mmCIF file of C-alpha atoms and ligand atoms in Angstrom:
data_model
loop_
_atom_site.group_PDB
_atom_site.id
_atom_site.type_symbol
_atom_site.label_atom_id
_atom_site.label_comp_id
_atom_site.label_asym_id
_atom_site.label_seq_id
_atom_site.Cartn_x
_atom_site.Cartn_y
_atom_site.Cartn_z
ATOM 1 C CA UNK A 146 61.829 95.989 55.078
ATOM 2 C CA UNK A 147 65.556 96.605 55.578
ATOM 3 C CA UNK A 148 67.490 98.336 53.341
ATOM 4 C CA UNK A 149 69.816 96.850 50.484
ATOM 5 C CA UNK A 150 73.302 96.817 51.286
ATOM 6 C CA UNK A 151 74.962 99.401 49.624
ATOM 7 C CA UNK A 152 76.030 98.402 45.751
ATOM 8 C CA UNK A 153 80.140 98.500 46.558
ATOM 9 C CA UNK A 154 79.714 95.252 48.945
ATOM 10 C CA UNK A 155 77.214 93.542 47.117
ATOM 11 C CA UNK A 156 79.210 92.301 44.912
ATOM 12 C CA UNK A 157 82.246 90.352 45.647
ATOM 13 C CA UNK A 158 84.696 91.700 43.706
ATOM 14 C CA UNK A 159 87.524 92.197 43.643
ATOM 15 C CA UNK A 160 87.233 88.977 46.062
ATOM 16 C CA UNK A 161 86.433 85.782 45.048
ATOM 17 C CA UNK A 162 83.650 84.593 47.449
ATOM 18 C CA UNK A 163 84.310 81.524 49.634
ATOM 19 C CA UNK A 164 81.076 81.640 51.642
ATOM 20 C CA UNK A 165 77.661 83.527 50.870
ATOM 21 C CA UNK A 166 75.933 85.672 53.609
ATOM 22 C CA UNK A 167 73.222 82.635 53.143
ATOM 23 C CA UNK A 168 75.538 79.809 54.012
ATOM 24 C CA UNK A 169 77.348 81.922 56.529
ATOM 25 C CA UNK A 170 73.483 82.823 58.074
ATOM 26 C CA UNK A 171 72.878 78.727 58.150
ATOM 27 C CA UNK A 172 75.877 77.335 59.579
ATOM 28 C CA UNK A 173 75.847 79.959 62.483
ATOM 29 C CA UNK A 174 72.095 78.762 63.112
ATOM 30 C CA UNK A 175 73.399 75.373 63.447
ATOM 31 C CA UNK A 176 76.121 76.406 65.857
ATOM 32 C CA UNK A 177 73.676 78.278 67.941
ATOM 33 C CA UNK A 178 71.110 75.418 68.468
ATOM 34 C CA UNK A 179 74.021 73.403 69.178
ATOM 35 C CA UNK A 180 75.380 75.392 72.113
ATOM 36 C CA UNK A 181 71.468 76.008 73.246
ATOM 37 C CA UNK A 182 71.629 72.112 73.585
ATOM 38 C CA UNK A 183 74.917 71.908 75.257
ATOM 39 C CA UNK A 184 74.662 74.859 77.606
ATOM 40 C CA UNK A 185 70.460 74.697 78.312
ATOM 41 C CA UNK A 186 71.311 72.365 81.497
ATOM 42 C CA UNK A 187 74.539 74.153 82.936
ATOM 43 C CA UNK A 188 73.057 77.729 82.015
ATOM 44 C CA UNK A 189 70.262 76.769 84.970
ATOM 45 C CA UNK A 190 72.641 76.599 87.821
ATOM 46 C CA UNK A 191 76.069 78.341 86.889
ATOM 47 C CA UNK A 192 76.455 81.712 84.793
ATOM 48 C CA UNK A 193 77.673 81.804 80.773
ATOM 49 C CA UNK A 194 79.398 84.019 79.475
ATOM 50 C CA UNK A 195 80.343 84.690 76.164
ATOM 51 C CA UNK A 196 83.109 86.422 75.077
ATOM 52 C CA UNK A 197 84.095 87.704 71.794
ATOM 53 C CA UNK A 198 87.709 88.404 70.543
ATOM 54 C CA UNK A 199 87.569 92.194 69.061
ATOM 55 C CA UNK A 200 87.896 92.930 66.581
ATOM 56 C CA UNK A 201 87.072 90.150 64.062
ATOM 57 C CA UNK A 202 84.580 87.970 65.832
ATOM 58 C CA UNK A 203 81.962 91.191 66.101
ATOM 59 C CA UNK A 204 79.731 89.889 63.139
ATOM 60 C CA UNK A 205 79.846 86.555 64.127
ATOM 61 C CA UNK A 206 79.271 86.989 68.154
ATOM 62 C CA UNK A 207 76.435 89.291 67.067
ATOM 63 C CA UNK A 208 74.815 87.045 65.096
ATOM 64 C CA UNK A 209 75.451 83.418 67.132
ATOM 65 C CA UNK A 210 74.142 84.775 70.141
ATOM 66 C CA UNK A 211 70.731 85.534 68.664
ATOM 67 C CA UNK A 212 70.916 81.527 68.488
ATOM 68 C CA UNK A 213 71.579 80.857 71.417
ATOM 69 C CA UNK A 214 68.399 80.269 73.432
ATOM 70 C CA UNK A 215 69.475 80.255 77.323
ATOM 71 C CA UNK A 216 70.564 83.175 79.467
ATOM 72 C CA UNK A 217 73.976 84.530 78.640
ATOM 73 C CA UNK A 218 76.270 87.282 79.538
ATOM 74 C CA UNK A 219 78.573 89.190 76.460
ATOM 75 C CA UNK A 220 81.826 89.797 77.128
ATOM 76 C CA UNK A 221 85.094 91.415 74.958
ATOM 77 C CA UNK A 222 88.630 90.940 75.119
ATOM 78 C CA UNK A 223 91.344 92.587 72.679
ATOM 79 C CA UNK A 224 93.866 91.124 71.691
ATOM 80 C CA UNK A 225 96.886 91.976 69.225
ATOM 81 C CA UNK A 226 99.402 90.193 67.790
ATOM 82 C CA UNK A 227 103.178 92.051 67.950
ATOM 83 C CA UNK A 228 105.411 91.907 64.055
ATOM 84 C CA UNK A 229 103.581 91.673 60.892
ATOM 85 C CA UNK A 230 99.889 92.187 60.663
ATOM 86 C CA UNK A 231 99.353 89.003 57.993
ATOM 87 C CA UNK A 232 101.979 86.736 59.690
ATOM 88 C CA UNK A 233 101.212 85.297 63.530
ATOM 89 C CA UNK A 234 104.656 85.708 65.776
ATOM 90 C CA UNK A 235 103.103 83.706 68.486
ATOM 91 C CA UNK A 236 103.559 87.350 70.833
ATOM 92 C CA UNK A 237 100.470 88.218 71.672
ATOM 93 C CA UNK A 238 99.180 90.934 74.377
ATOM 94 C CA UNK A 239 95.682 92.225 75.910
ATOM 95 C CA UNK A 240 94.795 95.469 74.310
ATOM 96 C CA UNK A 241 91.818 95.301 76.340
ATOM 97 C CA UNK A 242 90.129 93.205 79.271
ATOM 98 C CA UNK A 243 87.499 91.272 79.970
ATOM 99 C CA UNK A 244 85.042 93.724 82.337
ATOM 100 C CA UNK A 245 84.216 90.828 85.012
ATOM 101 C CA UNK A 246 85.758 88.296 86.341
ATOM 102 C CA UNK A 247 84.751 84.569 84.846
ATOM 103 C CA UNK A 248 85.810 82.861 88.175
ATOM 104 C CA UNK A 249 83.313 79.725 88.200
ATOM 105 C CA UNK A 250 81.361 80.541 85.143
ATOM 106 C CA UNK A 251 81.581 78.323 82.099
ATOM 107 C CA UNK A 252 83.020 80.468 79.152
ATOM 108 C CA UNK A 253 82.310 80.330 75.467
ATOM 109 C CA UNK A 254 84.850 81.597 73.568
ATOM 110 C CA UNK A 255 84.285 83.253 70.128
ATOM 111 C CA UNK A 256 87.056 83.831 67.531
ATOM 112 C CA UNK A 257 86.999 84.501 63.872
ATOM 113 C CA UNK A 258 89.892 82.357 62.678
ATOM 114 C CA UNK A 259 92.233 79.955 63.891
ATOM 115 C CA UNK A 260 95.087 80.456 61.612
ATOM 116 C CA UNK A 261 98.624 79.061 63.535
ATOM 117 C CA UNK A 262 96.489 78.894 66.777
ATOM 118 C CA UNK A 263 99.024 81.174 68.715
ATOM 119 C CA UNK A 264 96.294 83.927 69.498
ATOM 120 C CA UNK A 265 93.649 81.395 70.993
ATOM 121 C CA UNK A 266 96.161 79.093 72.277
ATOM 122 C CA UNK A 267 97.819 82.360 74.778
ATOM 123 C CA UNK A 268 94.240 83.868 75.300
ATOM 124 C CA UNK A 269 92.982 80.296 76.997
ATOM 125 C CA UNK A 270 95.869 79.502 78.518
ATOM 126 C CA UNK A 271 95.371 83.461 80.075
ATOM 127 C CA UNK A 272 91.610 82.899 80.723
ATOM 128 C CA UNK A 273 92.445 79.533 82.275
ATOM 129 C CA UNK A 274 94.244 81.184 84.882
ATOM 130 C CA UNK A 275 91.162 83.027 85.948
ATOM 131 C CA UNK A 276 89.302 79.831 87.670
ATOM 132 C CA UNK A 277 86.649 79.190 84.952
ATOM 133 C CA UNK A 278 84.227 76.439 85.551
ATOM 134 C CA UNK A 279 84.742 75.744 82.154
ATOM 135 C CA UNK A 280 85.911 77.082 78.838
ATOM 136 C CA UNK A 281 85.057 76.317 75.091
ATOM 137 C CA UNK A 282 86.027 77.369 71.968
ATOM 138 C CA UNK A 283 83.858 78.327 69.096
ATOM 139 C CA UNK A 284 85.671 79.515 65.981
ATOM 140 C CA UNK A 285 83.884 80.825 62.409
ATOM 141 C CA UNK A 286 86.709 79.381 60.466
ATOM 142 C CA UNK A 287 89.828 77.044 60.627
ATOM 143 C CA UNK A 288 92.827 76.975 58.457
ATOM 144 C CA UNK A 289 94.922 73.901 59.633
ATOM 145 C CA UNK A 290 97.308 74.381 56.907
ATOM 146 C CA UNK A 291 98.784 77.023 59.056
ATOM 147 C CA UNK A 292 98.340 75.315 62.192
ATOM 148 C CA UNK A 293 101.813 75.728 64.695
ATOM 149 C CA UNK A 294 99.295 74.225 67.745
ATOM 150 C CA UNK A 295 97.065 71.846 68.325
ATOM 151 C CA UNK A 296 93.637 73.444 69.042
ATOM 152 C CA UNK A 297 90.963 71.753 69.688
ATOM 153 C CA UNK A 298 88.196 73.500 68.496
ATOM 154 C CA UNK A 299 84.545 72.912 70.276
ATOM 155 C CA UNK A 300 82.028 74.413 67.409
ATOM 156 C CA UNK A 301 83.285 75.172 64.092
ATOM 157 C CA UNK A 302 81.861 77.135 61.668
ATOM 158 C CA UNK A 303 84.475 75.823 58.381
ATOM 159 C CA UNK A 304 87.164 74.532 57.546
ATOM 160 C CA UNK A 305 88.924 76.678 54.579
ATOM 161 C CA UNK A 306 92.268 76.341 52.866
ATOM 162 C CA UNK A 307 95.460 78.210 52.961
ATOM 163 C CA UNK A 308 93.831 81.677 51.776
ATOM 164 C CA UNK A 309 93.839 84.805 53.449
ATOM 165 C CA UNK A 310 90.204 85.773 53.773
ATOM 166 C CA UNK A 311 88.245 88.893 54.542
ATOM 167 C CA UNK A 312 84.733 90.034 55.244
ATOM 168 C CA UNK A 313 81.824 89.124 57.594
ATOM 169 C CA UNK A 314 84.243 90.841 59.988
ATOM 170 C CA UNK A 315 87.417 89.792 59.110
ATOM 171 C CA UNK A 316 89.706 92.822 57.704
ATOM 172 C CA UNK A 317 92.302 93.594 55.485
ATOM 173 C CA UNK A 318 94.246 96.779 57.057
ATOM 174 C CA UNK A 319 91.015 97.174 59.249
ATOM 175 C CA UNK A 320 89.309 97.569 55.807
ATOM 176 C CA UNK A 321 86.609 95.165 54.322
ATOM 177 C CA UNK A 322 85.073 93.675 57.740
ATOM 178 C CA UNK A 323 81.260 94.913 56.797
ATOM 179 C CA UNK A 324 81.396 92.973 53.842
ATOM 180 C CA UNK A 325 78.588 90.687 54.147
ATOM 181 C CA UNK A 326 80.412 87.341 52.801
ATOM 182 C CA UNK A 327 83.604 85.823 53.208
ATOM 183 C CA UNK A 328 86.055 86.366 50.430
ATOM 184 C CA UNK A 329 89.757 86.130 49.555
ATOM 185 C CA UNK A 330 91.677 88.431 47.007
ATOM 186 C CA UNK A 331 91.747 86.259 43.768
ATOM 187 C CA UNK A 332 95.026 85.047 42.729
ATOM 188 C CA UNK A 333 96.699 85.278 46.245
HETATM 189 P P1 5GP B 206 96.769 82.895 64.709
HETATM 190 O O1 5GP B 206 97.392 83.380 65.981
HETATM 191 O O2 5GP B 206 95.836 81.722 64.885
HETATM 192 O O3 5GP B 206 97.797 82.624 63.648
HETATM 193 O O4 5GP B 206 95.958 84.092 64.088
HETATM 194 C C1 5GP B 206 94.875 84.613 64.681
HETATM 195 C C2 5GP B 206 94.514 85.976 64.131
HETATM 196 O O5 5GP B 206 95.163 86.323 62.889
HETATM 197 C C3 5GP B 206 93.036 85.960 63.813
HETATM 198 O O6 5GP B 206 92.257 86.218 64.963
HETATM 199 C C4 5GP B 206 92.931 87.022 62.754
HETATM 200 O O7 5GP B 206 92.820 88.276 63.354
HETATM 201 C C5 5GP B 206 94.264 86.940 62.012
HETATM 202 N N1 5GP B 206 94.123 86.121 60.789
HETATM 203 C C6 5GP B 206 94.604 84.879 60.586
HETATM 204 N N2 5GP B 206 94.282 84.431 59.346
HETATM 205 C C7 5GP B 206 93.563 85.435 58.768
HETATM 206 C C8 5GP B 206 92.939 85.567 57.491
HETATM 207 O O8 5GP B 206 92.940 84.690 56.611
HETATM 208 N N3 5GP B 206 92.292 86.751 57.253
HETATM 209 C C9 5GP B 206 92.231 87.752 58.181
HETATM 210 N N4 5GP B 206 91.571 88.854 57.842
HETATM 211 N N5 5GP B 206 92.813 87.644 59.402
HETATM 212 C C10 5GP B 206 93.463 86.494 59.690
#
């Protein structure tokens, strides 16, 4: 049997909890067997890849792709936003690259949040250049409160409101990503 998580992030606190590991877990099961459908015919003739957006999307990548039941490659770009760490400028620059090219394979794209949809809308727009066959967009969470573009998201995980969250990868100062849930600091 696997071991307990360790007492400090077993609890929630000092975050309220917006989704349980256990609703998190179900919802990425759903979004799995829904790309399996989606991808089982093209996956037979033409290369997928899927690539995750470091560092935030790690849990979720990890987890989603253990759903998904046709051949795929993994993939990681970095990205990073220029200005303040909690407010988007829209600047955005590779910190590190893909490690093939994606010329003529369909792409999956996996994100943990679209906030003001500046990151994802300069990463596509990037990857686009690169003669995909096809590219998607699969993001764990949505804020459209915030949104400054219109992204169209292909699989969603949520919808949540104007709250900065954390956990289940997401960080606060790089701090609180291996929290299994998804929380926000109460009162903010
Ligand atoms: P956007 O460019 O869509 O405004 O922001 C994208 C990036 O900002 C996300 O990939 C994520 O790294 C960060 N971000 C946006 N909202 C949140 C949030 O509520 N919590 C955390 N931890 N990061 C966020």
């Amino acid at each position: 049997m696997a071991a307990p998580p360790p007492a400090w992030n077993r609890s929630p606190a000092p975050f309220a909890e917006l989704f349980s590991a256990e609703v998190i877990a179900a919802r990425v099961a759903e979004i799995g067997a829904q790309i399996t459908a989606e991808y089982a015919p093209l996956s037979q003739t033409t290369d997928v890849v899927v690539i995750g957006v470091l560092k935030g999307s790690v849990m979720f990548l990890a987890d989603l792709v253990r759903h998904i039941g046709v051949p795929i490659f993994m993939d990681f770009i970095g990205i990073s936003s220029y200005g303040d760490a909690t407010v988007s400028s829209g600047v955005v620059r590779i910190t590190q690259d893909l490690s093939r090219p994606i010329e003529g394979k369909h792409v999956i794209i996996v994100e943990d949040i679209v906030d003001t949809g500046h990151t994802v809308h300069y990463l596509m727009e990037n990857l686009a250049t690169r003669r995909p066959a096809s590219i998607k967009l699969c993001s764990l969470l949505h804020k459209p409160d915030r949104a400054e573009r219109q992204i169209e998201i292909d699989y969603l995980g949520f919808t949540i409101p104007n709250k900065f969250v954390v956990g289940y990868g997401l960080d606060v100062s790089q701090q609180y990503r291996n929290l299994p849930f998804i929380g926000y600091v109460q009162g903010v």
